[in-house]
Short mmCIF file of C-alpha atoms in Angstrom, two decimals:
data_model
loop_
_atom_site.label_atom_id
_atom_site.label_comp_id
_atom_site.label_asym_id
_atom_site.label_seq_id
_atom_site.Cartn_x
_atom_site.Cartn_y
_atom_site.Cartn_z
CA UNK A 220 -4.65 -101.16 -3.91
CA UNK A 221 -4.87 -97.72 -4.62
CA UNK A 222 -8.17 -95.92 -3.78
CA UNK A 223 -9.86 -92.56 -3.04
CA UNK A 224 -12.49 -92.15 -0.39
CA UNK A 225 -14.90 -88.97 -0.23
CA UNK A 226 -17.49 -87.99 1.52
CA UNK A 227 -21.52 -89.23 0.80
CA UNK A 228 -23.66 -87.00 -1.12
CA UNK A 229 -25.76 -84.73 -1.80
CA UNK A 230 -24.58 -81.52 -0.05
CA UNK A 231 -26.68 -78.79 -0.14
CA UNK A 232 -25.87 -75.39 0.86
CA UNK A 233 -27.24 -71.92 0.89
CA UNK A 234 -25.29 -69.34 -1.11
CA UNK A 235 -22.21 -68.29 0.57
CA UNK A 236 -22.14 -71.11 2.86
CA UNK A 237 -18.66 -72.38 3.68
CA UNK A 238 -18.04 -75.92 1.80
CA UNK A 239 -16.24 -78.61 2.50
CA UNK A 240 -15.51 -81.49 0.94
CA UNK A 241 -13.98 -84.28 2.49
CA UNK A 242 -11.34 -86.70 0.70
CA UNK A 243 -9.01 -89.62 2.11
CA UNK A 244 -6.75 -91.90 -0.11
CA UNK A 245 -4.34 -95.14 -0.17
CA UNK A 246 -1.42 -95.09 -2.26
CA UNK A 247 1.52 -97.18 -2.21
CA UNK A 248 4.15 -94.54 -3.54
CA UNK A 249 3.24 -90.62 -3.66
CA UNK A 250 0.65 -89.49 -5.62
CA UNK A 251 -0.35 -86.35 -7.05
CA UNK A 252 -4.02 -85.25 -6.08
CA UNK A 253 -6.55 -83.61 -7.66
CA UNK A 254 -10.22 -82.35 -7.70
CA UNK A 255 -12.28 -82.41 -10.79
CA UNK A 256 -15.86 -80.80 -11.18
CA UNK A 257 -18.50 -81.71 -13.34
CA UNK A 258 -20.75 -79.24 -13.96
CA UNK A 259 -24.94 -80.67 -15.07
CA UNK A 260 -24.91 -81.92 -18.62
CA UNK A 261 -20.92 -81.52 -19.30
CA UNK A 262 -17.54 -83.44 -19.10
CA UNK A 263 -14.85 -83.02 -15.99
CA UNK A 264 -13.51 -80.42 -15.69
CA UNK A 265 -9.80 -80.19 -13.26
CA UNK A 266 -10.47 -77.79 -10.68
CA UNK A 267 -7.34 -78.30 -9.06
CA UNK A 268 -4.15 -79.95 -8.50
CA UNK A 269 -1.40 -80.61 -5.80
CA UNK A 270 1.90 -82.76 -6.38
CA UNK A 271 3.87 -83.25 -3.17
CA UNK A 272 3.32 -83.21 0.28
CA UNK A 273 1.89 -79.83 1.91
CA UNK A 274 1.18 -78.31 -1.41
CA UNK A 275 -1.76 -76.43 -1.78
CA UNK A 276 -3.76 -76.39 -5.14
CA UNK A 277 -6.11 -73.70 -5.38
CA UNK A 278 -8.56 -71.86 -8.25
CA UNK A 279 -11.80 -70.28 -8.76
CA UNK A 280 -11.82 -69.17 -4.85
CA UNK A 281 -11.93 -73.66 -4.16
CA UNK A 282 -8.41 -74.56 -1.76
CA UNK A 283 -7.12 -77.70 -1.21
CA UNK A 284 -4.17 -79.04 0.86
CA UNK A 285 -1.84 -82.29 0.11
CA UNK A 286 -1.32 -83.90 3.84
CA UNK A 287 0.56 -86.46 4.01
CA UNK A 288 0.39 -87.27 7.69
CA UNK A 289 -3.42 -87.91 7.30
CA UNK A 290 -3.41 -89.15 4.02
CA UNK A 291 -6.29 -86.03 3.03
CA UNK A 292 -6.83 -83.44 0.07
CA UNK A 293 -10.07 -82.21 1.85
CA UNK A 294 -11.57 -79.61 -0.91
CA UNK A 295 -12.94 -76.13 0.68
CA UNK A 296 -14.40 -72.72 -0.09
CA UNK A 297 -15.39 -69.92 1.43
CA UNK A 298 -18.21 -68.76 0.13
CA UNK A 299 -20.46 -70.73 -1.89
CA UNK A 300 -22.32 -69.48 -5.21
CA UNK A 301 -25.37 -71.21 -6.77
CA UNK A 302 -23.18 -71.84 -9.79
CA UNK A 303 -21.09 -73.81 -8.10
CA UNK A 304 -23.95 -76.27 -8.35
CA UNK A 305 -21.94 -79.68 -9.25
CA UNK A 306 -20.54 -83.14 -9.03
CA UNK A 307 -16.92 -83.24 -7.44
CA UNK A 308 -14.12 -86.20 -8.01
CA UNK A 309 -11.11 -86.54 -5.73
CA UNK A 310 -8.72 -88.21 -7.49
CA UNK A 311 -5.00 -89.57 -7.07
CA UNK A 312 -2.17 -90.27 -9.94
CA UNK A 313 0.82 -92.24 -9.08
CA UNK A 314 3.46 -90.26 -11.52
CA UNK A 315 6.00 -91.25 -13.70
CA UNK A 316 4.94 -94.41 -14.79
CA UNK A 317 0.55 -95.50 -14.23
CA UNK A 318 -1.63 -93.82 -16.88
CA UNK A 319 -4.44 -94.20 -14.71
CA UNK A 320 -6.55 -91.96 -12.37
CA UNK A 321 -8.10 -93.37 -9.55
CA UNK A 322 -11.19 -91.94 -9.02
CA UNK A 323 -13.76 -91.49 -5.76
CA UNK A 324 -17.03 -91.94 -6.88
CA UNK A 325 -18.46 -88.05 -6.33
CA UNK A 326 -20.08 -85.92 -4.19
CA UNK A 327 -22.80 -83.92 -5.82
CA UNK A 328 -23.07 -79.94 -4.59
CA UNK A 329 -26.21 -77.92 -4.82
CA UNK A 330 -25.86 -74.14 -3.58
CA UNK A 331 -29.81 -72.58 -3.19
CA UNK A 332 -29.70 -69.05 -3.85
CA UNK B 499 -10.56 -76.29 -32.16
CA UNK B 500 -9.41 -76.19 -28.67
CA UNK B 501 -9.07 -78.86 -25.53
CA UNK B 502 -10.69 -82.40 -26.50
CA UNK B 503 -13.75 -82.30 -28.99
CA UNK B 504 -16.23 -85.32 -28.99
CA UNK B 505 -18.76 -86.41 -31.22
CA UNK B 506 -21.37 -86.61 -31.41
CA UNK B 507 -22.65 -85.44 -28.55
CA UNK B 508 -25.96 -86.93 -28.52
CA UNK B 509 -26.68 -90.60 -29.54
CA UNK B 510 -29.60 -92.88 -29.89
CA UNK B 511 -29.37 -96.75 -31.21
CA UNK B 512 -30.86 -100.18 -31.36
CA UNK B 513 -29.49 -103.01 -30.05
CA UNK B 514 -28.34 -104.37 -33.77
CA UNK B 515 -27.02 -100.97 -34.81
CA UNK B 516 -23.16 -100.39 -35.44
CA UNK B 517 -21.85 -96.95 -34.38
CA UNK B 518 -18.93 -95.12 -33.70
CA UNK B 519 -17.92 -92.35 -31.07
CA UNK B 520 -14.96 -90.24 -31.83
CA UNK B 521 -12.68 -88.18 -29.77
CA UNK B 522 -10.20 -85.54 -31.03
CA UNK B 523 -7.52 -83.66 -28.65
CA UNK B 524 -5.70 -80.69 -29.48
CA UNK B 525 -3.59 -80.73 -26.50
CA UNK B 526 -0.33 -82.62 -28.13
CA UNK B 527 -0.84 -85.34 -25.55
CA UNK B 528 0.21 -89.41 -26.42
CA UNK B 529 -2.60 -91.17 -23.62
CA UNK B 530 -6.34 -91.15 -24.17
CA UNK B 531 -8.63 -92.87 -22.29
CA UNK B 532 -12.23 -93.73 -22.66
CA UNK B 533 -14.53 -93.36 -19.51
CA UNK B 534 -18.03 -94.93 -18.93
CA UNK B 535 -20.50 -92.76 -16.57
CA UNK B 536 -23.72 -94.38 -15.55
CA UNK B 537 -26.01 -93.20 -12.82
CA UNK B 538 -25.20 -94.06 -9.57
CA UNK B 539 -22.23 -95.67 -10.50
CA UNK B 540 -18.45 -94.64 -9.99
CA UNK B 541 -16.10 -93.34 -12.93
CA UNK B 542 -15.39 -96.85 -15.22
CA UNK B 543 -12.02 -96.80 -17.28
CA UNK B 544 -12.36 -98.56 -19.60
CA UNK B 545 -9.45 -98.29 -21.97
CA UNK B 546 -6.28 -96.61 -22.05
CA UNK B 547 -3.79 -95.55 -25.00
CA UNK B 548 -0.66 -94.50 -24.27
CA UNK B 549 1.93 -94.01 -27.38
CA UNK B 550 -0.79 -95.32 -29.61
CA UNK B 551 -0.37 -98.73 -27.86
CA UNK B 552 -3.04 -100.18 -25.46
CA UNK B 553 -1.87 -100.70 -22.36
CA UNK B 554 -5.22 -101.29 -20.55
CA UNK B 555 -8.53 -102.52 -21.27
CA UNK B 556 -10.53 -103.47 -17.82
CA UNK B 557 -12.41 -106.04 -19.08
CA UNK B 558 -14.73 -104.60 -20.81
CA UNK B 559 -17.33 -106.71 -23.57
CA UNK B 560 -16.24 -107.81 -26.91
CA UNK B 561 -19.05 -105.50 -28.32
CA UNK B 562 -17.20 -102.35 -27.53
CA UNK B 563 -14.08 -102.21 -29.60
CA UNK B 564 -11.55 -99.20 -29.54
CA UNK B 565 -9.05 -97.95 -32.27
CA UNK B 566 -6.22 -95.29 -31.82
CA UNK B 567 -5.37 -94.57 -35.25
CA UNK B 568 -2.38 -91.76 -33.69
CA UNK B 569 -1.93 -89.50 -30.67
CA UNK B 570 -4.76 -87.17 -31.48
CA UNK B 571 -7.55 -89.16 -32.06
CA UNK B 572 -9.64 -92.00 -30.60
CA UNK B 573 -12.84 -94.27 -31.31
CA UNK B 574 -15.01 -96.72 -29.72
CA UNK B 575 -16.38 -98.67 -32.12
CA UNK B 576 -20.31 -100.45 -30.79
CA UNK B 577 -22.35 -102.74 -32.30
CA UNK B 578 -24.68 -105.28 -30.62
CA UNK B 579 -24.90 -103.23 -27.81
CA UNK B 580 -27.38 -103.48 -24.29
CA UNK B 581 -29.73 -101.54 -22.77
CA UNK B 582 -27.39 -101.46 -19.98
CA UNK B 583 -24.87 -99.86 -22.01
CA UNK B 584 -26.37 -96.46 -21.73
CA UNK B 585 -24.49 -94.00 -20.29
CA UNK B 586 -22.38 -91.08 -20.84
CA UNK B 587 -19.07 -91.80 -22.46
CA UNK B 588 -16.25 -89.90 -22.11
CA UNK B 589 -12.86 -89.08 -23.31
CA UNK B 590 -9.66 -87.85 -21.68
CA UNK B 591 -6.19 -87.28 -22.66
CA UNK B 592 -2.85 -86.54 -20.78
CA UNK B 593 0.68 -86.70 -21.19
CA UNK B 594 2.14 -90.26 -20.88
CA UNK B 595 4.59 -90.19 -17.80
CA UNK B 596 3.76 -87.34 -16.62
CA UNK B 597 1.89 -86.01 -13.56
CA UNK B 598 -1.16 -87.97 -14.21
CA UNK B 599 -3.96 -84.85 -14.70
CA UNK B 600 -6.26 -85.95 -17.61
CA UNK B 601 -8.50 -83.62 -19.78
CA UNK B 602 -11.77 -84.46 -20.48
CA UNK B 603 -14.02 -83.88 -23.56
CA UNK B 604 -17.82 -83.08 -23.04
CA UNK B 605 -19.09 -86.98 -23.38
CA UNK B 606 -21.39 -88.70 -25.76
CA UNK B 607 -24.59 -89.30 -24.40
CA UNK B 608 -25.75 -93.24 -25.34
CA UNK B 609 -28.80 -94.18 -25.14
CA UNK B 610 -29.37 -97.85 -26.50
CA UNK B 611 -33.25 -98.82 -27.16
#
């Protein structure tokens, strides 16, 4: 079946550390990937999005790249701040037809100032 | 109003209480979704409304029962519920057929006593 894989937490950085976040999937057909945050206390929040192969979703200085060829969406930024401070969900969508997110079970961030 | 409202926010009941969570989107989607977060544990789906029609419930107890009375809003109906049950609940919505990203309201915080 369909499934996401990310890397163990916790991770915890220093302030403008380099972060990455690693994330593998399965998916029969060709999913659209995407990274949600969830910040302490709140709901999930998308962070980011790709649709096809080699696309590269990117916002609030966080980059992520669709390869196909190693089946990855591997979440990264530069320089870490301590509000980035935060659970982060890979996830996968197979479009035009499932309703459903597949979800990897979170890796939690903490950035020490 | 903006994005996906939920309410309330906060909630606190005994095991013979009957309660309701509700969930409002002002996105003009037709799917919502309700989510079950517990510590430790991976994202749950637990059901999905697409077009106003359920088109997945993953098993979850009789004692949790949701209504979709049209596109824009959503309930979960409890009653009888576990100490086990407590968690944060949340709500998404997204387009039906579409690329798959879901928007998330803030959650209800359960606890059941």
């Amino acid at each position: 079946g369909d499934s996401v894989t990310q890397m163990e937490g916790p991770v915890t950085l220093s302030e403008e550390a380099f972060l990455t976040i690693n994330c593998t999937y399965t998916a029969t057909g060709y999913p659209s990937l995407f990274w949600y945050v969830q910040y302490p206390g709140e709901g999930l929040q998308l962070l980011l999005k790709a649709t096809k192969a080699d696309d590269k979703g990117s916002n609030k200085g966080f980059e992520a790249t669709y390869r196909k060829e190693t089946t990855s969406f591997h979440l990264e930024k530069g320089s870490v701040q301590v509000s980035d401070s935060a659970v982060y969900f890979c996830a996968l969508s197979l479009a035009g037809g499932s309703e459903k997110l597949v979800f990897g079970k979170g890796t939690k961030l903490t950035v020490n100032p | 109003e903006t994005g996906v409202t939920q309410t309330p926010r906060h909630l606190v009941m005994g095991m013979t209480n009957k309660k309701s969570l509700k969930c409002e989107q002002h996105l003009g989607h037709n799917a919502m979704y309700w989510y079950k977060q517990s510590a430790k544990k991976p994202l749950e789906l637990m059901f999905v409304y697409s077009l106003e029609e359920r088109v997945e419930n993953n098993s979850v107890p009789s004692r949790f029962s949701p209504e979709c009375p049209n596109s824009s809003h959503l309930f979960l109906h409890l009653h009888t519920l576990q100490p086990e049950d407590s968690a944060l609940y949340l709500c998404a919505s997204s387009q039906a057929r579409g690329l798959g990203e879901q928007y998330f309201g803030p959650g209800t915080r359960l606890t059941v006593t």
